[in-house]
Short mmCIF file of C-alpha atoms in Angstrom, two decimals:
data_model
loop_
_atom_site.label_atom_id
_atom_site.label_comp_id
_atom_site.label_asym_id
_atom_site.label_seq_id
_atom_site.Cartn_x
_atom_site.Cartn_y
_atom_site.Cartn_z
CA UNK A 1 0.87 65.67 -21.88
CA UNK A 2 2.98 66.33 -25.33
CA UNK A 3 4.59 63.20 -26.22
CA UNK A 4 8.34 62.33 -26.94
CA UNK A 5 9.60 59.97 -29.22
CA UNK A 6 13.54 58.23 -28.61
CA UNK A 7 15.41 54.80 -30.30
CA UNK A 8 15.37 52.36 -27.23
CA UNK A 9 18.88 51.95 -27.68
CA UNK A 10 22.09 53.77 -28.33
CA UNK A 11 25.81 52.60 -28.62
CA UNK A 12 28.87 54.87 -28.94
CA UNK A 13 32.40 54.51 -29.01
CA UNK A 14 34.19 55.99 -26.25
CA UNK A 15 35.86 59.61 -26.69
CA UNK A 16 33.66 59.96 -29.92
CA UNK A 17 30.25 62.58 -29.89
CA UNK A 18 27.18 61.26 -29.28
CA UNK A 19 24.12 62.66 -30.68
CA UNK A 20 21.02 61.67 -29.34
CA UNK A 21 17.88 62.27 -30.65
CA UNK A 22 13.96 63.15 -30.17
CA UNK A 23 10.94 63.44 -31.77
CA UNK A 24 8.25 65.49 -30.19
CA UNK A 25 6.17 66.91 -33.02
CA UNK A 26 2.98 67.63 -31.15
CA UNK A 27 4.94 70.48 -29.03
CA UNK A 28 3.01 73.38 -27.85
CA UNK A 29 4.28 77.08 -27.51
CA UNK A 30 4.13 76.72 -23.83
CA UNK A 31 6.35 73.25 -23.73
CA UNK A 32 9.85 73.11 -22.59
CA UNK A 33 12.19 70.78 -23.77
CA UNK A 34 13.63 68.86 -20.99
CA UNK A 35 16.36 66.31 -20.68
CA UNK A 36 17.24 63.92 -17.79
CA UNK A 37 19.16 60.90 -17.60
CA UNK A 38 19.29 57.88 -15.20
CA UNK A 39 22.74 56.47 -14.35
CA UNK A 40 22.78 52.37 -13.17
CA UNK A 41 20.97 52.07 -9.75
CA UNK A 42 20.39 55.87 -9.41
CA UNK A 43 17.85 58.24 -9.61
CA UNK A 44 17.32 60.22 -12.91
CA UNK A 45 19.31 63.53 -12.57
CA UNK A 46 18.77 66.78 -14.56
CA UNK A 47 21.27 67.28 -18.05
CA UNK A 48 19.84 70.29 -20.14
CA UNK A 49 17.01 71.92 -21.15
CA UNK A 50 15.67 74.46 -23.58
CA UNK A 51 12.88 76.65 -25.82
CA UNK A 52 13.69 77.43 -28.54
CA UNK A 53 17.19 78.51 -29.13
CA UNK A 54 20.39 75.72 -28.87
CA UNK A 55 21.88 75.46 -25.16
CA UNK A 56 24.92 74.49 -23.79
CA UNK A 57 26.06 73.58 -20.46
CA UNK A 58 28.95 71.45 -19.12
CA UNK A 59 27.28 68.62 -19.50
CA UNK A 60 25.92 68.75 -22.65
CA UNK A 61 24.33 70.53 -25.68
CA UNK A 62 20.89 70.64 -26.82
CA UNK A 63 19.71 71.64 -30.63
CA UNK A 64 16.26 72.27 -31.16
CA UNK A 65 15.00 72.51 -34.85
CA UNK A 66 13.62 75.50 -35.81
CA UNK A 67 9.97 74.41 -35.90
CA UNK A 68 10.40 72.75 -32.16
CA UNK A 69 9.16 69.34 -33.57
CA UNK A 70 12.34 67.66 -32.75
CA UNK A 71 15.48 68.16 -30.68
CA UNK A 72 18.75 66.68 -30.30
CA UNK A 73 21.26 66.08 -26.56
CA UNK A 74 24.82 66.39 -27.89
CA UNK A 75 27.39 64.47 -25.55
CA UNK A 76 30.55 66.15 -27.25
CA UNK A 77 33.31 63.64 -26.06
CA UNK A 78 31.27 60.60 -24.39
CA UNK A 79 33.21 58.73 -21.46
CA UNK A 80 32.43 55.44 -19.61
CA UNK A 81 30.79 57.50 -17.39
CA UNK A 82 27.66 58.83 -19.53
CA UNK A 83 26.66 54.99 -19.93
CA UNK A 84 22.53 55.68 -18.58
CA UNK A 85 19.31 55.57 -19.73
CA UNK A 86 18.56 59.55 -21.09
CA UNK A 87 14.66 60.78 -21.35
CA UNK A 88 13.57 63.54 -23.50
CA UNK A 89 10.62 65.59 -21.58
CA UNK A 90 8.80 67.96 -22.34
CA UNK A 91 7.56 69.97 -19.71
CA UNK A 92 4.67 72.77 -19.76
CA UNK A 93 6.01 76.48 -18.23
CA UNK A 94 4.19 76.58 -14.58
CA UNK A 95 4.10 73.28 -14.33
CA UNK A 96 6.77 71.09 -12.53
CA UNK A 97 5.35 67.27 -13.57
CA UNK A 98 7.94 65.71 -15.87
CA UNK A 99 6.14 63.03 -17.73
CA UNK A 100 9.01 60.20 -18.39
CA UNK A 101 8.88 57.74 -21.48
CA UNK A 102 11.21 55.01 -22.00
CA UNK A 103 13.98 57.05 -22.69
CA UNK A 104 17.40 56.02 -24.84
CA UNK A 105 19.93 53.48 -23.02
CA UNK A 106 23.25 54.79 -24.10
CA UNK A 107 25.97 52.19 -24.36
CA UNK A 108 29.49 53.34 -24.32
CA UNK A 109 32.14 51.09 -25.86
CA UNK A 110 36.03 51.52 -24.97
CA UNK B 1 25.40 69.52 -0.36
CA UNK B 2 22.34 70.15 -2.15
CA UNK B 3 20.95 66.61 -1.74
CA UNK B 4 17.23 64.36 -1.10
CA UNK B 5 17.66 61.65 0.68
CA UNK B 6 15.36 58.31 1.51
CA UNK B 7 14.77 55.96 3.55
CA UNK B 8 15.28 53.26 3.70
CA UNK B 9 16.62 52.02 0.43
CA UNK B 10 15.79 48.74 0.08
CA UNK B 11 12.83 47.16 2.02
CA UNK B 12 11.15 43.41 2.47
CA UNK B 13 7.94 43.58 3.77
CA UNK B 14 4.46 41.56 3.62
CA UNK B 15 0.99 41.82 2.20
CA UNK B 16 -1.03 44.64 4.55
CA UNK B 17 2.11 45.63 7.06
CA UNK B 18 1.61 49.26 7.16
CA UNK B 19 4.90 51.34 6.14
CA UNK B 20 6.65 54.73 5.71
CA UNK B 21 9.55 55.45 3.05
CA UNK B 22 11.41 59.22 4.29
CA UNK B 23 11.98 61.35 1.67
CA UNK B 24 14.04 64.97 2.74
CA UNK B 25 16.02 67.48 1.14
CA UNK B 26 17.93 69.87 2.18
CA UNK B 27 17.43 73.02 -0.33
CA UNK B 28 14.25 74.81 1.10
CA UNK B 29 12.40 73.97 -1.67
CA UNK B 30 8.96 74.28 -2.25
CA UNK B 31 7.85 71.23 -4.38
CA UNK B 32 8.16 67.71 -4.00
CA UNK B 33 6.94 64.58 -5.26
CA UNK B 34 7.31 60.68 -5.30
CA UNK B 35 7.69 58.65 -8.39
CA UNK B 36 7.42 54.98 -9.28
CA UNK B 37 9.68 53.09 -11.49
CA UNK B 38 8.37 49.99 -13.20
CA UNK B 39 10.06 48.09 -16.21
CA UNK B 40 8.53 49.22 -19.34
CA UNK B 41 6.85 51.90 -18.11
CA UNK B 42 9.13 54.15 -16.91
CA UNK B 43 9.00 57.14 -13.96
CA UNK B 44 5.30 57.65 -13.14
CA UNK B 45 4.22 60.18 -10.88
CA UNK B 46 2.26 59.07 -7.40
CA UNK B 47 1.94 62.72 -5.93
CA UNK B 48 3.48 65.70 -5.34
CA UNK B 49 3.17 68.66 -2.89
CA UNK B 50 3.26 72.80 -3.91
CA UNK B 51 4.12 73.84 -0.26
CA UNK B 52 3.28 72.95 3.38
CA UNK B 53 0.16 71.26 3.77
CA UNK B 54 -0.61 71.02 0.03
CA UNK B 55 -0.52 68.24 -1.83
CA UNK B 56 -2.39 66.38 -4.86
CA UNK B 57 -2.80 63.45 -6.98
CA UNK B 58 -0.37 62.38 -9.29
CA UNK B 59 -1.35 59.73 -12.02
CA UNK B 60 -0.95 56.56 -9.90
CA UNK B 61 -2.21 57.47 -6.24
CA UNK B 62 -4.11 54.65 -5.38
CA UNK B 63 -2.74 52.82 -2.66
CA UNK B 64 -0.71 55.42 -1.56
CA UNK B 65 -1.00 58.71 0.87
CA UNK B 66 1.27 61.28 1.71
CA UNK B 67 2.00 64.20 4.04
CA UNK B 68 3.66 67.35 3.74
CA UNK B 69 3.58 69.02 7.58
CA UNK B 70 7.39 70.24 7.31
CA UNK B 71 9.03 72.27 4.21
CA UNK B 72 11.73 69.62 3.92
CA UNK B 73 10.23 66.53 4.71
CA UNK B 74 7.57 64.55 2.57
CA UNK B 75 6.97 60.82 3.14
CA UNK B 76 5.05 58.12 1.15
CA UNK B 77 2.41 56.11 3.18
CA UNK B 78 1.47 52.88 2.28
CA UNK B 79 -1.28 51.69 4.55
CA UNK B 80 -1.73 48.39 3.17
CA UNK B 81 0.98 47.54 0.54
CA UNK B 82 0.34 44.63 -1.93
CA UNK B 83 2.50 43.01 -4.50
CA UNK B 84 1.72 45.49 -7.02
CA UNK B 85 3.28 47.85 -5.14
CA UNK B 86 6.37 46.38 -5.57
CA UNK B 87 8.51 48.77 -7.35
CA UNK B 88 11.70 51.51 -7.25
CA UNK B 89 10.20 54.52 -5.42
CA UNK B 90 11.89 57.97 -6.26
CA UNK B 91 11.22 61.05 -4.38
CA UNK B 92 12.04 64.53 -6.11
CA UNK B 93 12.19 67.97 -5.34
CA UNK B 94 12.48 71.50 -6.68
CA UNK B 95 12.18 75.47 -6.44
CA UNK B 96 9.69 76.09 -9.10
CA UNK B 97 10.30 79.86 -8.43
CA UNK B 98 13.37 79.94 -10.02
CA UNK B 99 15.73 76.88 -10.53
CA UNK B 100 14.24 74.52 -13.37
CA UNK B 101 16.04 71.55 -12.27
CA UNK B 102 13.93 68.64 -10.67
CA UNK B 103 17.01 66.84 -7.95
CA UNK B 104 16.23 63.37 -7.57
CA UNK B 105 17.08 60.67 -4.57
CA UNK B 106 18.55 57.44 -4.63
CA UNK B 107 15.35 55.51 -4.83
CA UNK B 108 13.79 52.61 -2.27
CA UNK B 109 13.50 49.11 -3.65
CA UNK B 110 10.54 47.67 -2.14
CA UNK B 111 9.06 44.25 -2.28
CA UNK B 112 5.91 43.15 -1.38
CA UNK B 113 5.62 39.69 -0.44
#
């Protein structure tokens, strides 16, 4: 499996954007570009994902560089609330295994 | 609501006492699996099931068996736990046809004494 690369740790101030970022330069063609994050004492639950072109959603955004080698979650006004541990994945088309690393523990700060 | 549940959610139990942690959802999905969560090395993948009646290995079976007879059910065996099988136990599920979203439970905290 393609592997990710993401800072252990993360603060942010509350109400401020949060960009989070990963490394994944060993991406194939095939690879999708997953994110998930893990709230305290809950299971991991799905953010964003992407291929090649920048998504956005309601939770989040996601920019992927043009040569796919690294990508970037954009929380665009963090709360108390997106305090969790957030895993970059990538994830082969066909395939449903995700393939979890260590993730990024985002701390908010009021 | 679109949810998997398990049971139970937190469990005590003892060196060889056969057990059963429940995982079901309730969005007709096709593919399911169980995860373990250990500190340091993140979600790890103990199997997972393509329909009725088919599942396979994930990368940290041993020790473990499942079943998949019913679409919506999918439970993790443990025959003879031991210590090392202490751990936070995730079960997942998802319609590879079209959603790409994998929904996660609530997780089961066992300990193996």
């Amino acid at each position: 499996d393609a592997k990710t690369t993401q800072p252990n740790s993360m603060e942010s101030n509350e109400e401020e954007p949060v960009h989070l970022p990963c490394n994944h330069s060993t991406i194939s063609g095939t690879d999708y570009i997953h994110w998930y994050r893990q709230l305290p004492s809950q299971g991991p639950e799905y953010v964003i994902h992407g291929l090649t072109s920048n998504v956005n959603n309601r939770m989040a955004s996601l920019a992927i560089a043009e040569d796919r080698k690294s990508s970037t979650l954009i929380l665009h006004r963090a709360t108390l609330r997106d305090a969790a541990v957030y895993y970059c994945i990538l994830r082969q088309f066909g395939n449903e295994k995700l393939t979890f690393g260590t993730g990024t523990r985002l701390t908010i700060i009021p | 609501e679109a949810q998997v549940t398990q049971n139970p959610r937190y469990l005590i139990t003892v060196t060889g006492k056969k057990l059963t942690v429940t995982c079901s959802q309730n969005m007709n999905h096709e593919y399911m699996s169980w995860y373990r969560q250990d500190p340091g090395l993140g979600l790890r993948q103990i199997y997972y099931s393509m329909n009725v009646e088919v599942t396979d290995k994930g990368d940290v079976p041993e020790g473990y068996k499942v079943s998949r007879k019913e679409k919506r059910n999918f439970p993790l065996i443990l025959e003879s736990p031991s210590p090392n099988q202490t751990s936070l136990y995730f079960c997942a599920s998802s319609d590879y046809i079209g959603d790409e979203t994998q929904y996660f439970g609530p997780g089961t905290r066992l300990l193996v004494l």
